[in-house]
Amino acid sequence: MRIVMLGAPGSGKGTQAQRIQKDYGLPQVSTGDLLRRAVADKTPLGLKAKQVMDAGELVSDDIVLGMIKERIAQPDAARGFILDGFPRNISQANSLDALLADLKLKLDRAVLMEVDFQILMKRLTGRRTCSTTGQVVNIYFSSPAELEACRASGGELVQRNDDNEATIRNRLQVYERQTAPLVDYYEKKGLLRTVAATGDIDAVYSRLKAALDLA
Ligand code: AP5
């Protein structure tokens, strides 16, 4: 199955894609994660992308398309994948269509994670990633046990550089301007499913599985 996850920053795309990956073995392909790795490794691509990401703008289409091409050619993506954070504008969506057509593959679903804008700021300012396990948690929404698990593993809860209020505001504007038009794009292709992504993470996951016809 080949899936595109759509949704504003903080709508839970990464959280839910990781669950699908764990339960169904479909790799989560997150352009944000690939870019953050390149930044951390100080690769030439990472050095180029850092400023753009810290400002909450989009990295150039050719950079992300190159990363996607390389990633979906890997063996673990042969059975399918979940694209998380890609495509991000109409031009990237057209490039994805062309890439899949070249590979004689098709997209099965695009899922929109729908969340009220007011709660996104709290989710994003509260997000932390465990430095040892990589587990993403939230200081406002995760249980004390989930937060403690990171400390118990010897890790620290780290905040993403772009999870500050000013950058979040810009990311939300960039989403509205450049990414939200993809909802119509996939609707017209008959691929769109919408998931109410507010409320308990487990409940959202059940709704997502139903939208993807996964048992
Ligand atoms: P990226 O990493 O893709 O960030 P994003 O789209 O802003 O999405 P987020 O990761 O912020 O949100 P999410 O929906 O995954 O939420 P999460 O599950 O973590 O991109 C970062 C940057 O990279 C971009 O700004 C851009 O510069 C660049 N980039 C990436 N892709 C690009 C592309 N294709 N083209 C160009 N540039 C690109 O959840 C958020 C928090 O909420 C967590 O703490 C989580 O625990 C919590 N949470 C989740 N669900 C719930 C729930 N149901 N209830 C309570 N809390 C919840």
mmCIF file of C-alpha atoms in Angstrom, residues 1-2 25-27 71-81 105:
data_model
loop_
_atom_site.group_PDB
_atom_site.id
_atom_site.type_symbol
_atom_site.label_atom_id
_atom_site.label_comp_id
_atom_site.label_asym_id
_atom_site.label_seq_id
_atom_site.Cartn_x
_atom_site.Cartn_y
_atom_site.Cartn_z
ATOM 1 C CA MET A 1 0.000 0.000 0.000
ATOM 2 C CA ARG A 2 1.284 3.474 -0.880
ATOM 3 C CA GLY A 25 5.666 -3.085 8.398
ATOM 4 C CA LEU A 26 5.067 -0.221 5.967
ATOM 5 C CA PRO A 27 8.038 2.145 6.257
ATOM 6 C CA ARG A 71 14.385 6.360 -0.150
ATOM 7 C CA ILE A 72 11.577 4.607 -2.012
ATOM 8 C CA ALA A 73 14.101 2.676 -4.105
ATOM 9 C CA GLN A 74 15.265 0.869 -0.950
ATOM 10 C CA PRO A 75 14.175 -2.772 -0.501
ATOM 11 C CA ASP A 76 11.977 -2.150 2.546
ATOM 12 C CA ALA A 77 9.768 0.157 0.447
ATOM 13 C CA ALA A 78 9.038 -2.472 -2.198
ATOM 14 C CA ARG A 79 5.766 -3.528 -0.500
ATOM 15 C CA GLY A 80 4.665 0.068 -0.016
ATOM 16 C CA PHE A 81 5.304 3.112 2.162
ATOM 17 C CA LEU A 105 3.314 2.115 -9.297
#
